[in-house]
PDB file of C-alpha atoms and ligand atoms in Angstrom:
ATOM      1  CA  MET A   1      98.772  25.285-177.595  1.00 41.00           C
ATOM      2  CA  ALA A   2      99.117  23.952-181.183  1.00 42.00           C
ATOM      3  CA  GLY A   3      96.059  21.961-182.335  1.00 41.00           C
ATOM      4  CA  GLN A   4      93.668  23.977-180.224  1.00 44.00           C
ATOM      5  CA  PRO A   5      90.246  24.482-181.595  1.00 40.00           C
ATOM      6  CA  LEU A   6      89.786  26.308-184.549  1.00 40.00           C
ATOM      7  CA  GLN A   7      87.511  29.176-182.955  1.00 44.00           C
ATOM      8  CA  PHE A   8      89.489  31.992-182.034  1.00 49.00           C
ATOM      9  CA  ASP A   9      87.367  33.537-179.092  1.00 49.00           C
ATOM     10  CA  MET A  10      87.677  37.231-179.419  1.00 49.00           C
ATOM     11  CA  SER A  11      87.171  37.553-175.579  1.00 47.00           C
ATOM     12  CA  THR A  12      90.045  35.381-174.837  1.00 46.00           C
ATOM     13  CA  LEU A  13      92.780  37.536-176.607  1.00 53.00           C
ATOM     14  CA  CYS A  14      90.969  40.912-176.112  1.00 47.00           C
ATOM     15  CA  LYS A  15      90.157  40.910-172.691  1.00 42.00           C
ATOM     16  CA  GLY A  16      91.526  43.988-170.901  1.00 41.00           C
ATOM     17  CA  GLY A  17      92.749  44.951-174.391  1.00 55.00           C
ATOM     18  CA  SER A  18      95.793  42.680-174.254  1.00 87.00           C
ATOM     19  CA  PHE A  19      96.629  43.024-177.948  1.00 94.00           C
ATOM     20  CA  GLU A  20      97.563  46.302-179.808  1.00 96.00           C
ATOM     21  CA  LEU A  21      99.277  45.173-182.848  1.00 97.00           C
ATOM     22  CA  ALA A  22      98.705  42.357-185.326  1.00 98.00           C
ATOM     23  CA  LEU A  23     101.833  41.553-187.760  1.00 98.00           C
ATOM     24  CA  LEU A  24     100.139  40.132-190.786  1.00 98.00           C
ATOM     25  CA  ASP A  25     101.853  38.136-193.319  1.00 98.00           C
ATOM     26  CA  LEU A  26     100.634  38.898-196.909  1.00 97.00           C
ATOM     27  CA  ASP A  27     100.821  35.907-199.398  1.00 94.00           C
ATOM     28  CA  GLY A  28      99.122  32.794-198.176  1.00 95.00           C
ATOM     29  CA  THR A  29      97.550  34.710-195.187  1.00 97.00           C
ATOM     30  CA  LEU A  30      95.748  37.778-196.798  1.00 98.00           C
ATOM     31  CA  TRP A  31      95.924  36.796-200.288  1.00 97.00           C
ATOM     32  CA  ARG A  32      97.095  33.798-202.490  1.00 93.00           C
ATOM     33  CA  GLY A  33      98.708  34.675-205.602  1.00 87.00           C
ATOM     34  CA  SER A  34      96.362  37.272-207.059  1.00 89.00           C
ATOM     35  CA  ASP A  35      93.152  36.018-205.078  1.00 94.00           C
ATOM     36  CA  VAL A  36      92.004  37.448-201.718  1.00 97.00           C
ATOM     37  CA  ILE A  37      91.586  34.974-199.047  1.00 97.00           C
ATOM     38  CA  GLU A  38      87.795  34.934-198.309  1.00 97.00           C
ATOM     39  CA  GLY A  39      86.860  36.862-195.332  1.00 97.00           C
ATOM     40  CA  ALA A  40      90.418  38.460-195.037  1.00 98.00           C
ATOM     41  CA  PRO A  41      89.278  42.124-195.567  1.00 98.00           C
ATOM     42  CA  GLU A  42      86.691  41.738-192.852  1.00 97.00           C
ATOM     43  CA  PHE A  43      89.260  40.278-190.419  1.00 97.00           C
ATOM     44  CA  VAL A  44      91.337  43.360-190.896  1.00 98.00           C
ATOM     45  CA  GLU A  45      88.289  45.392-190.117  1.00 97.00           C
ATOM     46  CA  ARG A  46      87.371  43.335-186.966  1.00 96.00           C
ATOM     47  CA  LEU A  47      90.889  44.140-185.709  1.00 96.00           C
ATOM     48  CA  ARG A  48      90.430  47.659-186.219  1.00 96.00           C
ATOM     49  CA  HIS A  49      87.224  47.688-184.230  1.00 94.00           C
ATOM     50  CA  SER A  50      88.915  45.619-181.415  1.00 92.00           C
ATOM     51  CA  GLY A  51      91.319  48.430-181.157  1.00 93.00           C
ATOM     52  CA  ILE A  52      94.309  46.304-182.723  1.00 95.00           C
ATOM     53  CA  ARG A  53      96.427  47.905-185.140  1.00 97.00           C
ATOM     54  CA  PRO A  54      96.800  45.994-188.552  1.00 98.00           C
ATOM     55  CA  VAL A  55     100.447  45.835-189.811  1.00 98.00           C
ATOM     56  CA  PHE A  56     101.144  44.388-193.205  1.00 98.00           C
ATOM     57  CA  PHE A  57     104.625  42.603-192.278  1.00 98.00           C
ATOM     58  CA  THR A  58     106.196  41.437-195.198  1.00 98.00           C
ATOM     59  CA  ASN A  59     109.536  39.937-196.311  1.00 96.00           C
ATOM     60  CA  ASN A  60     109.143  41.357-199.913  1.00 95.00           C
ATOM     61  CA  SER A  61     111.589  44.206-200.160  1.00 95.00           C
ATOM     62  CA  SER A  62     110.835  45.044-203.881  1.00 96.00           C
ATOM     63  CA  ARG A  63     107.665  46.729-203.368  1.00 97.00           C
ATOM     64  CA  THR A  64     107.375  50.292-201.875  1.00 98.00           C
ATOM     65  CA  PRO A  65     104.736  50.638-198.855  1.00 98.00           C
ATOM     66  CA  GLU A  66     102.688  52.643-201.687  1.00 98.00           C
ATOM     67  CA  ALA A  67     102.696  49.676-203.867  1.00 98.00           C
ATOM     68  CA  VAL A  68     101.664  47.199-201.269  1.00 98.00           C
ATOM     69  CA  VAL A  69      98.877  49.405-200.248  1.00 98.00           C
ATOM     70  CA  ALA A  70      97.643  49.632-203.754  1.00 98.00           C
ATOM     71  CA  ALA A  71      97.728  45.775-203.986  1.00 97.00           C
ATOM     72  CA  LEU A  72      95.812  45.729-200.638  1.00 98.00           C
ATOM     73  CA  GLN A  73      93.249  47.919-201.957  1.00 98.00           C
ATOM     74  CA  ARG A  74      92.769  46.163-205.206  1.00 97.00           C
ATOM     75  CA  MET A  75      91.761  43.103-203.143  1.00 97.00           C
ATOM     76  CA  GLY A  76      89.184  44.963-200.923  1.00 97.00           C
ATOM     77  CA  PHE A  77      91.454  45.715-197.812  1.00 98.00           C
ATOM     78  CA  THR A  78      91.650  48.949-196.349  1.00 97.00           C
ATOM     79  CA  ALA A  79      95.235  49.956-195.490  1.00 98.00           C
ATOM     80  CA  SER A  80      97.566  52.891-195.197  1.00 98.00           C
ATOM     81  CA  VAL A  81     101.235  53.499-196.020  1.00 98.00           C
ATOM     82  CA  ASP A  82     102.239  53.621-192.139  1.00 98.00           C
ATOM     83  CA  GLU A  83     100.686  50.289-191.726  1.00 98.00           C
ATOM     84  CA  VAL A  84     103.183  48.527-194.193  1.00 98.00           C
ATOM     85  CA  CYS A  85     106.315  47.320-192.535  1.00 98.00           C
ATOM     86  CA  THR A  86     108.830  45.722-195.016  1.00 98.00           C
ATOM     87  CA  SER A  87     112.069  44.104-194.464  1.00 98.00           C
ATOM     88  CA  ALA A  88     113.592  46.749-196.725  1.00 98.00           C
ATOM     89  CA  GLN A  89     112.407  49.350-194.155  1.00 98.00           C
ATOM     90  CA  ALA A  90     114.143  47.101-191.475  1.00 98.00           C
ATOM     91  CA  ALA A  91     117.420  46.934-193.716  1.00 98.00           C
ATOM     92  CA  ALA A  92     117.458  50.672-194.035  1.00 98.00           C
ATOM     93  CA  ASP A  93     117.023  50.935-190.337  1.00 98.00           C
ATOM     94  CA  ALA A  94     119.819  48.268-189.717  1.00 98.00           C
ATOM     95  CA  VAL A  95     122.139  50.371-191.926  1.00 98.00           C
ATOM     96  CA  SER A  96     121.174  53.566-189.860  1.00 97.00           C
ATOM     97  CA  GLN A  97     122.273  51.699-186.644  1.00 97.00           C
ATOM     98  CA  ARG A  98     125.657  50.992-188.301  1.00 97.00           C
ATOM     99  CA  VAL A  99     126.301  54.080-190.465  1.00 97.00           C
ATOM    100  CA  PRO A 100     124.892  57.177-188.629  1.00 86.00           C
ATOM    101  CA  GLN A 101     126.140  59.298-191.194  1.00 90.00           C
ATOM    102  CA  SER A 102     123.357  60.813-193.285  1.00 89.00           C
ATOM    103  CA  GLY A 103     123.995  61.076-197.088  1.00 95.00           C
ATOM    104  CA  ALA A 104     126.287  58.213-196.734  1.00 97.00           C
ATOM    105  CA  ILE A 105     126.592  56.177-200.092  1.00 97.00           C
ATOM    106  CA  VAL A 106     124.705  52.705-199.618  1.00 98.00           C
ATOM    107  CA  ALA A 107     125.209  50.201-202.542  1.00 98.00           C
ATOM    108  CA  TYR A 108     122.365  47.813-203.141  1.00 98.00           C
ATOM    109  CA  VAL A 109     120.786  45.279-205.482  1.00 98.00           C
ATOM    110  CA  GLY A 110     116.988  45.030-205.349  1.00 98.00           C
ATOM    111  CA  GLY A 111     113.990  46.485-206.249  1.00 97.00           C
ATOM    112  CA  GLU A 112     112.342  50.088-205.892  1.00 98.00           C
ATOM    113  CA  GLY A 113     111.199  49.182-202.317  1.00 98.00           C
ATOM    114  CA  LEU A 114     114.911  48.731-201.075  1.00 98.00           C
ATOM    115  CA  ARG A 115     115.906  51.899-202.903  1.00 98.00           C
ATOM    116  CA  GLU A 116     113.112  53.983-201.556  1.00 98.00           C
ATOM    117  CA  ALA A 117     113.563  52.668-197.997  1.00 98.00           C
ATOM    118  CA  LEU A 118     117.210  53.550-198.051  1.00 98.00           C
ATOM    119  CA  ARG A 119     116.539  57.041-199.252  1.00 98.00           C
ATOM    120  CA  LYS A 120     113.880  57.781-196.797  1.00 97.00           C
ATOM    121  CA  ALA A 121     116.459  56.645-194.151  1.00 97.00           C
ATOM    122  CA  GLY A 122     118.654  59.568-195.579  1.00 97.00           C
ATOM    123  CA  PHE A 123     121.190  57.673-197.425  1.00 98.00           C
ATOM    124  CA  ASP A 124     122.547  58.139-201.147  1.00 97.00           C
ATOM    125  CA  ALA A 125     121.234  54.740-202.279  1.00 97.00           C
ATOM    126  CA  ARG A 126     122.775  53.668-205.700  1.00 97.00           C
ATOM    127  CA  ARG A 127     122.130  50.519-207.371  1.00 96.00           C
ATOM    128  CA  ALA A 128     125.225  48.321-207.725  1.00 96.00           C
ATOM    129  CA  ASP A 129     125.919  48.488-211.509  1.00 92.00           C
ATOM    130  CA  GLY A 130     128.618  46.132-212.240  1.00 91.00           C
ATOM    131  CA  LYS A 131     129.273  47.618-215.781  1.00 90.00           C
ATOM    132  CA  ASP A 132     132.121  49.539-214.207  1.00 86.00           C
ATOM    133  CA  ILE A 133     133.293  48.351-210.821  1.00 87.00           C
ATOM    134  CA  ARG A 134     135.967  51.065-210.941  1.00 89.00           C
ATOM    135  CA  GLU A 135     133.255  53.839-210.454  1.00 91.00           C
ATOM    136  CA  PRO A 136     134.599  56.365-207.803  1.00 94.00           C
ATOM    137  CA  TRP A 137     131.549  55.724-205.592  1.00 94.00           C
ATOM    138  CA  VAL A 138     132.169  52.062-205.301  1.00 95.00           C
ATOM    139  CA  LYS A 139     135.247  52.820-202.981  1.00 96.00           C
ATOM    140  CA  LEU A 140     133.332  55.186-200.945  1.00 96.00           C
ATOM    141  CA  ALA A 141     130.232  53.208-200.326  1.00 97.00           C
ATOM    142  CA  GLN A 142     129.680  52.696-196.446  1.00 98.00           C
ATOM    143  CA  ALA A 143     127.274  49.924-196.700  1.00 98.00           C
ATOM    144  CA  ALA A 144     125.813  47.294-199.067  1.00 98.00           C
ATOM    145  CA  ALA A 145     122.320  45.734-199.005  1.00 98.00           C
ATOM    146  CA  VAL A 146     120.845  42.771-200.998  1.00 98.00           C
ATOM    147  CA  GLY A 147     117.318  42.375-201.900  1.00 98.00           C
ATOM    148  CA  LEU A 148     115.566  40.139-204.541  1.00 97.00           C
ATOM    149  CA  ASP A 149     116.702  41.370-207.915  1.00 95.00           C
ATOM    150  CA  PRO A 150     115.893  38.970-210.850  1.00 95.00           C
ATOM    151  CA  SER A 151     117.963  41.092-213.161  1.00 95.00           C
ATOM    152  CA  VAL A 152     121.127  40.967-211.031  1.00 97.00           C
ATOM    153  CA  THR A 153     124.349  40.212-212.770  1.00 97.00           C
ATOM    154  CA  TYR A 154     127.735  38.958-211.802  1.00 96.00           C
ATOM    155  CA  GLY A 155     129.174  42.252-212.072  1.00 96.00           C
ATOM    156  CA  ASP A 156     126.471  43.813-209.866  1.00 97.00           C
ATOM    157  CA  LEU A 157     127.221  41.061-207.197  1.00 97.00           C
ATOM    158  CA  ALA A 158     130.933  41.935-207.492  1.00 97.00           C
ATOM    159  CA  VAL A 159     130.455  45.356-206.510  1.00 97.00           C
ATOM    160  CA  VAL A 160     128.281  44.540-203.764  1.00 98.00           C
ATOM    161  CA  SER A 161     130.769  41.597-202.578  1.00 98.00           C
ATOM    162  CA  ARG A 162     133.808  43.895-202.873  1.00 97.00           C
ATOM    163  CA  ILE A 163     131.976  46.645-200.773  1.00 98.00           C
ATOM    164  CA  ALA A 164     130.767  43.770-198.013  1.00 98.00           C
ATOM    165  CA  TYR A 165     134.288  42.745-197.870  1.00 98.00           C
ATOM    166  CA  ARG A 166     135.462  46.067-196.912  1.00 98.00           C
ATOM    167  CA  VAL A 167     133.008  47.052-194.448  1.00 98.00           C
ATOM    168  CA  GLY A 168     132.571  43.374-192.954  1.00 98.00           C
ATOM    169  CA  TRP A 169     128.934  43.020-193.260  1.00 98.00           C
ATOM    170  CA  PHE A 170     125.776  43.540-195.617  1.00 98.00           C
ATOM    171  CA  ALA A 171     122.122  43.549-194.953  1.00 98.00           C
ATOM    172  CA  LEU A 172     120.029  40.890-196.520  1.00 98.00           C
ATOM    173  CA  THR A 173     116.228  41.492-196.615  1.00 98.00           C
ATOM    174  CA  ASN A 174     115.048  37.999-197.057  1.00 96.00           C
ATOM    175  CA  PRO A 175     116.969  34.819-196.203  1.00 96.00           C
ATOM    176  CA  ASP A 176     114.739  32.417-198.204  1.00 93.00           C
ATOM    177  CA  VAL A 177     116.934  30.517-200.733  1.00 94.00           C
ATOM    178  CA  ARG A 178     114.042  29.255-202.737  1.00 93.00           C
ATOM    179  CA  LEU A 179     110.768  30.842-203.719  1.00 89.00           C
ATOM    180  CA  PRO A 180     108.064  28.175-204.523  1.00 83.00           C
ATOM    181  CA  VAL A 181     106.377  28.383-208.067  1.00 83.00           C
ATOM    182  CA  GLU A 182     104.005  26.070-209.539  1.00 82.00           C
ATOM    183  CA  ASP A 183     106.331  23.729-210.992  1.00 91.00           C
ATOM    184  CA  GLY A 184     109.011  23.860-208.537  1.00 91.00           C
ATOM    185  CA  PHE A 185     111.153  26.858-207.272  1.00 94.00           C
ATOM    186  CA  MET A 186     112.815  30.044-208.225  1.00 95.00           C
ATOM    187  CA  PRO A 187     116.290  30.953-206.442  1.00 96.00           C
ATOM    188  CA  GLY A 188     115.164  33.326-203.737  1.00 96.00           C
ATOM    189  CA  ASN A 189     117.002  36.408-202.078  1.00 97.00           C
ATOM    190  CA  GLY A 190     118.852  34.015-199.535  1.00 97.00           C
ATOM    191  CA  ALA A 191     120.516  32.397-202.607  1.00 98.00           C
ATOM    192  CA  ILE A 192     121.786  35.702-203.907  1.00 98.00           C
ATOM    193  CA  GLY A 193     122.938  36.527-200.250  1.00 98.00           C
ATOM    194  CA  ALA A 194     124.847  33.268-200.159  1.00 98.00           C
ATOM    195  CA  PHE A 195     126.876  34.261-203.266  1.00 98.00           C
ATOM    196  CA  VAL A 196     127.780  37.414-201.679  1.00 98.00           C
ATOM    197  CA  ALA A 197     128.471  36.026-198.375  1.00 98.00           C
ATOM    198  CA  ALA A 198     130.726  33.528-199.859  1.00 98.00           C
ATOM    199  CA  ALA A 199     132.474  35.946-201.967  1.00 98.00           C
ATOM    200  CA  SER A 200     133.116  38.484-199.148  1.00 98.00           C
ATOM    201  CA  SER A 201     133.310  36.354-196.030  1.00 98.00           C
ATOM    202  CA  ALA A 202     131.317  39.222-194.542  1.00 98.00           C
ATOM    203  CA  GLU A 203     128.593  39.165-191.836  1.00 98.00           C
ATOM    204  CA  VAL A 204     125.159  38.718-193.204  1.00 98.00           C
ATOM    205  CA  VAL A 205     122.675  40.883-191.243  1.00 98.00           C
ATOM    206  CA  VAL A 206     119.405  39.449-192.111  1.00 98.00           C
ATOM    207  CA  THR A 207     116.372  41.912-191.706  1.00 98.00           C
ATOM    208  CA  GLY A 208     113.392  39.756-192.609  1.00 98.00           C
ATOM    209  CA  LYS A 209     111.421  37.032-191.088  1.00 98.00           C
ATOM    210  CA  PRO A 210     112.384  34.731-189.336  1.00 97.00           C
ATOM    211  CA  ASP A 211     115.034  36.964-188.111  1.00 98.00           C
ATOM    212  CA  PRO A 212     113.808  38.251-184.599  1.00 97.00           C
ATOM    213  CA  SER A 213     115.158  41.838-185.516  1.00 98.00           C
ATOM    214  CA  PHE A 214     112.472  42.475-187.888  1.00 98.00           C
ATOM    215  CA  VAL A 215     109.686  41.808-185.301  1.00 98.00           C
ATOM    216  CA  ARG A 216     111.829  43.958-182.889  1.00 98.00           C
ATOM    217  CA  TYR A 217     112.034  46.807-185.570  1.00 98.00           C
ATOM    218  CA  ALA A 218     108.293  46.626-185.912  1.00 98.00           C
ATOM    219  CA  LEU A 219     107.611  46.678-182.078  1.00 98.00           C
ATOM    220  CA  SER A 220     109.841  49.700-181.861  1.00 98.00           C
ATOM    221  CA  ARG A 221     108.345  51.391-184.810  1.00 98.00           C
ATOM    222  CA  TYR A 222     104.942  51.294-183.542  1.00 98.00           C
ATOM    223  CA  GLY A 223     105.876  51.623-179.939  1.00 98.00           C
ATOM    224  CA  VAL A 224     104.352  48.161-178.633  1.00 97.00           C
ATOM    225  CA  PRO A 225     105.645  45.935-175.958  1.00 96.00           C
ATOM    226  CA  VAL A 226     106.403  42.186-176.920  1.00 96.00           C
ATOM    227  CA  ASP A 227     103.263  40.770-175.089  1.00 95.00           C
ATOM    228  CA  ARG A 228     101.021  43.162-177.002  1.00 96.00           C
ATOM    229  CA  ALA A 229     101.585  41.966-180.217  1.00 97.00           C
ATOM    230  CA  PHE A 230     100.864  38.916-182.297  1.00 97.00           C
ATOM    231  CA  ILE A 231     101.966  37.487-185.479  1.00 97.00           C
ATOM    232  CA  VAL A 232      99.887  35.785-188.283  1.00 98.00           C
ATOM    233  CA  GLY A 233     101.238  33.630-191.105  1.00 97.00           C
ATOM    234  CA  ASP A 234     101.274  30.706-193.282  1.00 96.00           C
ATOM    235  CA  ASN A 235     105.205  29.760-193.011  1.00 94.00           C
ATOM    236  CA  LEU A 236     106.238  27.948-189.904  1.00 95.00           C
ATOM    237  CA  HIS A 237     109.737  28.490-190.781  1.00 94.00           C
ATOM    238  CA  THR A 238     109.492  32.218-191.244  1.00 95.00           C
ATOM    239  CA  ASP A 239     106.454  33.862-189.792  1.00 97.00           C
ATOM    240  CA  ILE A 240     106.032  31.428-186.895  1.00 97.00           C
ATOM    241  CA  LEU A 241     109.692  30.911-186.161  1.00 97.00           C
ATOM    242  CA  ALA A 242     110.251  34.748-186.129  1.00 98.00           C
ATOM    243  CA  GLY A 243     107.256  34.953-183.547  1.00 97.00           C
ATOM    244  CA  ASN A 244     108.616  32.116-181.318  1.00 97.00           C
ATOM    245  CA  GLN A 245     112.227  33.621-181.300  1.00 96.00           C
ATOM    246  CA  ILE A 246     111.066  36.907-179.899  1.00 96.00           C
ATOM    247  CA  GLY A 247     108.318  35.590-177.653  1.00 95.00           C
ATOM    248  CA  VAL A 248     105.373  37.193-179.753  1.00 96.00           C
ATOM    249  CA  TYR A 249     102.175  34.851-179.773  1.00 96.00           C
ATOM    250  CA  SER A 250     102.044  33.356-183.117  1.00 96.00           C
ATOM    251  CA  VAL A 251      98.897  32.138-185.187  1.00 96.00           C
ATOM    252  CA  PHE A 252      99.461  29.591-188.181  1.00 96.00           C
ATOM    253  CA  VAL A 253      96.896  29.846-190.802  1.00 97.00           C
ATOM    254  CA  ARG A 254      96.350  26.740-193.032  1.00 96.00           C
ATOM    255  CA  SER A 255      95.486  29.001-196.226  1.00 94.00           C
ATOM    256  CA  GLY A 256      99.161  29.074-197.473  1.00 91.00           C
ATOM    257  CA  ILE A 257     102.152  27.013-198.131  1.00 80.00           C
ATOM    258  CA  SER A 258     102.937  25.062-195.088  1.00 79.00           C
ATOM    259  CA  GLY A 259     101.482  21.709-193.940  1.00 83.00           C
ATOM    260  CA  GLU A 260     100.694  20.836-190.414  1.00 91.00           C
ATOM    261  CA  PRO A 261     103.533  21.438-188.169  1.00 93.00           C
ATOM    262  CA  LYS A 262     105.648  18.342-187.338  1.00 94.00           C
ATOM    263  CA  ASP A 263     107.790  17.304-184.688  1.00 94.00           C
ATOM    264  CA  GLY A 264     110.856  19.607-185.065  1.00 94.00           C
ATOM    265  CA  ASP A 265     108.939  22.375-186.733  1.00 95.00           C
ATOM    266  CA  PRO A 266     108.455  25.781-185.120  1.00 96.00           C
ATOM    267  CA  GLN A 267     105.222  25.396-183.221  1.00 96.00           C
ATOM    268  CA  PRO A 268     102.507  27.970-183.291  1.00 96.00           C
ATOM    269  CA  ASP A 269     100.597  29.089-180.411  1.00 95.00           C
ATOM    270  CA  LEU A 270      97.456  28.899-182.381  1.00 95.00           C
ATOM    271  CA  ILE A 271      96.340  27.019-185.505  1.00 95.00           C
ATOM    272  CA  VAL A 272      93.325  28.110-187.632  1.00 95.00           C
ATOM    273  CA  ASP A 273      92.082  27.264-191.146  1.00 95.00           C
ATOM    274  CA  SER A 274      92.319  31.084-192.220  1.00 96.00           C
ATOM    275  CA  VAL A 275      92.248  34.409-190.829  1.00 96.00           C
ATOM    276  CA  ALA A 276      88.540  34.334-191.305  1.00 95.00           C
ATOM    277  CA  ASN A 277      88.465  32.270-188.314  1.00 93.00           C
ATOM    278  CA  LEU A 278      90.132  34.880-186.075  1.00 93.00           C
ATOM    279  CA  PHE A 279      88.259  37.524-183.905  1.00 88.00           C
ATOM    280  CA  ARG A 280      84.686  36.177-184.636  1.00 84.00           C
ATOM    281  CA  GLN A 281      82.501  36.378-181.941  1.00 70.00           C
ATOM    282  CA  ASN A 282      80.414  33.315-182.936  1.00 52.00           C
ATOM    283  CA  ALA A 283      82.867  31.588-185.401  1.00 45.00           C
TER     284      ALA A 283
HETATM  285 MG1  LIG B 301     103.229  33.716-196.445  1.00 84.01          MG
END
């Protein structure tokens, strides 16, 4: 359906209340850098009025849900903490599936969002501090998780790698190897994960987009079947691919980083200029 007209006829998708959940990417979709995308807050309100629950669905594992809500509110959105779904929370869930023991030590590198998600899931989350890799807890840790952490050191990665080697796997909240910036890129969380994967030969359990497990986590958390959700995003290779891999209807917005989909790119079900075009009666 790629290349369909820009209008997103509300009656087409809402007939019979077919959708219950909207998985919304943030940067490039609802905001761009520090600027809100025009019409995006009104779009979120239209979703609510249509009986569709908005979910702020982000690969950013550094921010806590409270911080995401604060950022959304600063830009004029209404949002609540339970509407935020982060790849850090999905990582904590992935650890829970493999380490059912409450209170188990989980080593991580990453930000406050990952630490809080692990703690809320009942784990004793400890930042891998490579100043002393002979700390007793390093030998006791039952899992390791890697989120983006610009202050990470060789010693921190040594701790995480050794734990990953011992347990055979680690959670990676975001597989992007590069983060675009104005004059090029910065290495992303995927690049840090590649270091740990190379050093440990451990299985990499990706918990962010485009891995379908992130969508599956959200559907399960909100209790919505796959055909009642849609995903909106500006990145063909994360947002749209995530939707395609699990069969969730996908909407690509031109307001962010990706150009038009080409042959070989993940193909969205619908393309619009921005979320401002979505769910309008008379767009
Ligand atoms: Mg984006």
